Amino acid sequence: MMPKIINVRNVTVVGFELSGTQEEIAEMRPEWTARFLEKASQIPGQTDSHLLDICLKRAGQLYTHCIGMEVTQIDIIPTGMTSLTVPAGSYVLLEFFGSEQEIPFAFRTILQWARDHKVRLDKNEFRITVTLEEKYRHLYWRLADKQSEAAEEAV
């Protein structure tokens, strides 16, 4: 399927945060995912069992990710976990069928599509991978926020 632009509502997430280079996160992801899945039953208010891997931000070569799941409210956060809100806005969506190892290449597909269509993506690489089934995922990349970019350029 080709990427398309969609509007996404605010989503509240509870999960584990991890930081490092892309290579370090790729190494840590299987262990952190397993650790999250072991404790997921402790999270109240789950909307579904879909695993979310969210790239929250990039600072140089360091990335911060959250591995978690959507919740309806935040009453109790299990020890060691954090909560966050995925901001509402416009995102590029790509429905992806393939292995976990192919996900970086799928995000490059979004990047190339955005270049071809003159669509500006979030410069902090705010991306979300939603695992719906073992080899079926929705990949989201947030569009650039023109207001915040204008404010940054003015400073």
PDB file of C-alpha atoms in Angstrom:
ATOM      1  CA  MET A   1       0.000   0.000   0.000  1.00  0.00           C
ATOM      2  CA  MET A   2       1.114   3.556  -0.684  1.00  0.00           C
ATOM      3  CA  PRO A   3       1.582   6.029   2.171  1.00  0.00           C
ATOM      4  CA  LYS A   4      -1.243   8.455   2.842  1.00  0.00           C
ATOM      5  CA  ILE A   5      -1.810  11.418   5.132  1.00  0.00           C
ATOM      6  CA  ILE A   6      -4.334  10.923   7.942  1.00  0.00           C
ATOM      7  CA  ASN A   7      -5.417  12.813  11.051  1.00  0.00           C
ATOM      8  CA  VAL A   8      -4.767  11.113  14.380  1.00  0.00           C
ATOM      9  CA  ARG A   9      -6.440  11.892  17.727  1.00  0.00           C
ATOM     10  CA  ASN A  10      -4.558  12.214  21.039  1.00  0.00           C
ATOM     11  CA  VAL A  11      -3.523   8.782  22.303  1.00  0.00           C
ATOM     12  CA  THR A  12      -2.482   8.071  25.897  1.00  0.00           C
ATOM     13  CA  VAL A  13       0.226   5.422  26.263  1.00  0.00           C
ATOM     14  CA  VAL A  14       1.825   3.594  29.185  1.00  0.00           C
ATOM     15  CA  GLY A  15       5.121   1.791  28.706  1.00  0.00           C
ATOM     16  CA  PHE A  16       8.891   1.689  29.094  1.00  0.00           C
ATOM     17  CA  GLU A  17      11.189   4.406  27.762  1.00  0.00           C
ATOM     18  CA  LEU A  18      14.616   3.631  26.370  1.00  0.00           C
ATOM     19  CA  SER A  19      17.300   5.878  24.926  1.00  0.00           C
ATOM     20  CA  GLY A  20      20.376   5.368  22.786  1.00  0.00           C
ATOM     21  CA  THR A  21      21.630   5.384  19.242  1.00  0.00           C
ATOM     22  CA  GLN A  22      19.551   3.634  16.603  1.00  0.00           C
ATOM     23  CA  GLU A  23      21.878   0.633  16.838  1.00  0.00           C
ATOM     24  CA  GLU A  24      21.652   0.479  20.643  1.00  0.00           C
ATOM     25  CA  ILE A  25      17.859   0.699  20.571  1.00  0.00           C
ATOM     26  CA  ALA A  26      17.690  -2.021  17.909  1.00  0.00           C
ATOM     27  CA  GLU A  27      19.780  -4.240  20.228  1.00  0.00           C
ATOM     28  CA  MET A  28      17.696  -3.420  23.326  1.00  0.00           C
ATOM     29  CA  ARG A  29      14.264  -3.602  21.635  1.00  0.00           C
ATOM     30  CA  PRO A  30      13.720  -7.415  21.880  1.00  0.00           C
ATOM     31  CA  GLU A  31      14.593  -7.487  25.597  1.00  0.00           C
ATOM     32  CA  TRP A  32      12.531  -4.368  26.416  1.00  0.00           C
ATOM     33  CA  THR A  33       9.594  -5.648  24.375  1.00  0.00           C
ATOM     34  CA  ALA A  34       9.662  -8.989  26.204  1.00  0.00           C
ATOM     35  CA  ARG A  35       9.964  -7.151  29.529  1.00  0.00           C
ATOM     36  CA  PHE A  36       7.002  -4.950  28.614  1.00  0.00           C
ATOM     37  CA  LEU A  37       4.840  -7.886  27.503  1.00  0.00           C
ATOM     38  CA  GLU A  38       5.550  -9.665  30.827  1.00  0.00           C
ATOM     39  CA  LYS A  39       4.208  -6.651  32.771  1.00  0.00           C
ATOM     40  CA  ALA A  40       1.482  -5.511  30.349  1.00  0.00           C
ATOM     41  CA  SER A  41      -1.248  -7.290  32.307  1.00  0.00           C
ATOM     42  CA  GLN A  42      -0.563  -4.854  35.199  1.00  0.00           C
ATOM     43  CA  ILE A  43      -1.651  -1.875  33.086  1.00  0.00           C
ATOM     44  CA  PRO A  44      -5.278  -0.896  33.745  1.00  0.00           C
ATOM     45  CA  GLY A  45      -7.527   0.662  31.101  1.00  0.00           C
ATOM     46  CA  GLN A  46      -5.969  -0.976  28.046  1.00  0.00           C
ATOM     47  CA  THR A  47      -7.804  -0.244  24.811  1.00  0.00           C
ATOM     48  CA  ASP A  48      -6.427  -3.261  22.913  1.00  0.00           C
ATOM     49  CA  SER A  49      -3.367  -5.463  22.952  1.00  0.00           C
ATOM     50  CA  HIS A  50      -1.534  -3.671  20.130  1.00  0.00           C
ATOM     51  CA  LEU A  51       2.132  -3.058  20.890  1.00  0.00           C
ATOM     52  CA  LEU A  52       3.332   0.484  20.176  1.00  0.00           C
ATOM     53  CA  ASP A  53       6.962   1.402  19.522  1.00  0.00           C
ATOM     54  CA  ILE A  54       7.153   5.193  19.492  1.00  0.00           C
ATOM     55  CA  CYS A  55      10.213   7.185  18.503  1.00  0.00           C
ATOM     56  CA  LEU A  56       9.576  10.209  20.715  1.00  0.00           C
ATOM     57  CA  LYS A  57      12.528  12.353  19.708  1.00  0.00           C
ATOM     58  CA  ARG A  58      15.975  12.549  18.238  1.00  0.00           C
ATOM     59  CA  ALA A  59      18.802  14.700  19.579  1.00  0.00           C
ATOM     60  CA  GLY A  60      21.811  14.296  17.314  1.00  0.00           C
ATOM     61  CA  GLN A  61      22.530  10.568  17.248  1.00  0.00           C
ATOM     62  CA  LEU A  62      20.492   9.801  20.386  1.00  0.00           C
ATOM     63  CA  TYR A  63      16.892   8.658  20.173  1.00  0.00           C
ATOM     64  CA  THR A  64      14.247   8.193  22.870  1.00  0.00           C
ATOM     65  CA  HIS A  65      11.673   5.445  22.313  1.00  0.00           C
ATOM     66  CA  CYS A  66       8.701   4.173  24.268  1.00  0.00           C
ATOM     67  CA  ILE A  67       7.462   0.606  24.028  1.00  0.00           C
ATOM     68  CA  GLY A  68       3.935   0.484  25.363  1.00  0.00           C
ATOM     69  CA  MET A  69       0.216   0.301  24.701  1.00  0.00           C
ATOM     70  CA  GLU A  70      -2.740   2.643  24.496  1.00  0.00           C
ATOM     71  CA  VAL A  71      -4.857   3.180  27.601  1.00  0.00           C
ATOM     72  CA  THR A  72      -8.159   4.948  28.207  1.00  0.00           C
ATOM     73  CA  GLN A  73      -6.947   6.689  31.376  1.00  0.00           C
ATOM     74  CA  ILE A  74      -3.965   6.811  33.664  1.00  0.00           C
ATOM     75  CA  ASP A  75      -4.921   5.605  37.125  1.00  0.00           C
ATOM     76  CA  ILE A  76      -2.027   3.353  37.997  1.00  0.00           C
ATOM     77  CA  ILE A  77       1.323   3.179  36.233  1.00  0.00           C
ATOM     78  CA  PRO A  78       3.295   0.005  36.975  1.00  0.00           C
ATOM     79  CA  THR A  79       6.708   0.494  38.575  1.00  0.00           C
ATOM     80  CA  GLY A  80       9.379   1.525  36.093  1.00  0.00           C
ATOM     81  CA  MET A  81       6.901   2.554  33.418  1.00  0.00           C
ATOM     82  CA  THR A  82       5.929   6.013  32.247  1.00  0.00           C
ATOM     83  CA  SER A  83       2.925   7.601  30.595  1.00  0.00           C
ATOM     84  CA  LEU A  84       2.791   9.940  27.641  1.00  0.00           C
ATOM     85  CA  THR A  85       0.361  11.417  25.180  1.00  0.00           C
ATOM     86  CA  VAL A  86       0.846  10.985  21.458  1.00  0.00           C
ATOM     87  CA  PRO A  87      -0.219  14.377  20.113  1.00  0.00           C
ATOM     88  CA  ALA A  88      -3.136  14.717  17.753  1.00  0.00           C
ATOM     89  CA  GLY A  89      -2.234  15.888  14.289  1.00  0.00           C
ATOM     90  CA  SER A  90      -1.486  14.880  10.747  1.00  0.00           C
ATOM     91  CA  TYR A  91       0.660  11.818  10.148  1.00  0.00           C
ATOM     92  CA  VAL A  92       1.772   9.816   7.135  1.00  0.00           C
ATOM     93  CA  LEU A  93       0.476   6.245   7.458  1.00  0.00           C
ATOM     94  CA  LEU A  94       1.958   3.217   5.726  1.00  0.00           C
ATOM     95  CA  GLU A  95       0.350  -0.199   6.137  1.00  0.00           C
ATOM     96  CA  PHE A  96       3.280  -2.591   6.259  1.00  0.00           C
ATOM     97  CA  PHE A  97       3.482  -6.344   5.805  1.00  0.00           C
ATOM     98  CA  GLY A  98       6.908  -7.728   6.661  1.00  0.00           C
ATOM     99  CA  SER A  99       9.393  -8.672   9.341  1.00  0.00           C
ATOM    100  CA  GLU A 100      10.563  -6.466  12.187  1.00  0.00           C
ATOM    101  CA  GLN A 101      13.971  -6.212  10.518  1.00  0.00           C
ATOM    102  CA  GLU A 102      12.348  -4.583   7.465  1.00  0.00           C
ATOM    103  CA  ILE A 103      10.693  -1.747   9.419  1.00  0.00           C
ATOM    104  CA  PRO A 104      13.591   0.733   8.930  1.00  0.00           C
ATOM    105  CA  PHE A 105      13.318   0.224   5.162  1.00  0.00           C
ATOM    106  CA  ALA A 106       9.561   0.818   5.338  1.00  0.00           C
ATOM    107  CA  PHE A 107      10.148   4.134   7.116  1.00  0.00           C
ATOM    108  CA  ARG A 108      12.555   5.032   4.297  1.00  0.00           C
ATOM    109  CA  THR A 109       9.632   4.402   1.926  1.00  0.00           C
ATOM    110  CA  ILE A 110       7.660   7.035   3.855  1.00  0.00           C
ATOM    111  CA  LEU A 111      10.624   9.407   3.719  1.00  0.00           C
ATOM    112  CA  GLN A 112      10.999   9.004  -0.051  1.00  0.00           C
ATOM    113  CA  TRP A 113       7.254   9.357  -0.602  1.00  0.00           C
ATOM    114  CA  ALA A 114       7.272  12.572   1.450  1.00  0.00           C
ATOM    115  CA  ARG A 115      10.147  13.970  -0.627  1.00  0.00           C
ATOM    116  CA  ASP A 116       8.411  13.034  -3.875  1.00  0.00           C
ATOM    117  CA  HIS A 117       5.165  14.673  -2.732  1.00  0.00           C
ATOM    118  CA  LYS A 118       6.823  17.702  -1.078  1.00  0.00           C
ATOM    119  CA  VAL A 119       5.457  16.733   2.338  1.00  0.00           C
ATOM    120  CA  ARG A 120       7.495  17.908   5.334  1.00  0.00           C
ATOM    121  CA  LEU A 121       7.983  15.316   8.065  1.00  0.00           C
ATOM    122  CA  ASP A 122       8.686  16.026  11.732  1.00  0.00           C
ATOM    123  CA  LYS A 123      12.405  16.817  11.990  1.00  0.00           C
ATOM    124  CA  ASN A 124      12.624  15.055  15.376  1.00  0.00           C
ATOM    125  CA  GLU A 125      11.487  11.842  13.656  1.00  0.00           C
ATOM    126  CA  PHE A 126       8.353  11.362  15.765  1.00  0.00           C
ATOM    127  CA  ARG A 127       7.351   7.922  14.434  1.00  0.00           C
ATOM    128  CA  ILE A 128       5.053   5.166  15.646  1.00  0.00           C
ATOM    129  CA  THR A 129       5.019   1.473  14.837  1.00  0.00           C
ATOM    130  CA  VAL A 130       1.777  -0.277  15.795  1.00  0.00           C
ATOM    131  CA  THR A 131       2.004  -4.072  15.680  1.00  0.00           C
ATOM    132  CA  LEU A 132      -1.425  -5.421  14.747  1.00  0.00           C
ATOM    133  CA  GLU A 133      -0.298  -8.972  13.952  1.00  0.00           C
ATOM    134  CA  GLU A 134       3.077 -10.689  13.775  1.00  0.00           C
ATOM    135  CA  LYS A 135       3.903  -9.362  10.284  1.00  0.00           C
ATOM    136  CA  TYR A 136       1.283  -6.627   9.905  1.00  0.00           C
ATOM    137  CA  ARG A 137       1.944  -3.143  11.208  1.00  0.00           C
ATOM    138  CA  HIS A 138       0.827   0.439  10.795  1.00  0.00           C
ATOM    139  CA  LEU A 139       3.733   2.860  10.521  1.00  0.00           C
ATOM    140  CA  TYR A 140       3.118   6.538  11.268  1.00  0.00           C
ATOM    141  CA  TRP A 141       5.428   9.536  10.799  1.00  0.00           C
ATOM    142  CA  ARG A 142       4.219  12.862  12.133  1.00  0.00           C
ATOM    143  CA  LEU A 143       4.115  15.811   9.747  1.00  0.00           C
ATOM    144  CA  ALA A 144       6.150  18.897  10.540  1.00  0.00           C
ATOM    145  CA  ASP A 145       4.418  21.437  12.739  1.00  0.00           C
ATOM    146  CA  LYS A 146       4.686  24.649  10.708  1.00  0.00           C
ATOM    147  CA  GLN A 147       3.944  26.901  13.714  1.00  0.00           C
ATOM    148  CA  SER A 148       6.727  25.490  15.904  1.00  0.00           C
ATOM    149  CA  GLU A 149       9.182  25.467  12.977  1.00  0.00           C
ATOM    150  CA  ALA A 150       8.392  29.145  12.273  1.00  0.00           C
ATOM    151  CA  ALA A 151       8.994  30.004  15.940  1.00  0.00           C
ATOM    152  CA  GLU A 152      12.320  28.120  15.919  1.00  0.00           C
ATOM    153  CA  GLU A 153      13.460  29.933  12.784  1.00  0.00           C
ATOM    154  CA  ALA A 154      12.542  33.324  14.309  1.00  0.00           C
ATOM    155  CA  VAL A 155      14.706  32.723  17.405  1.00  0.00           C
TER     156      VAL A 155
END
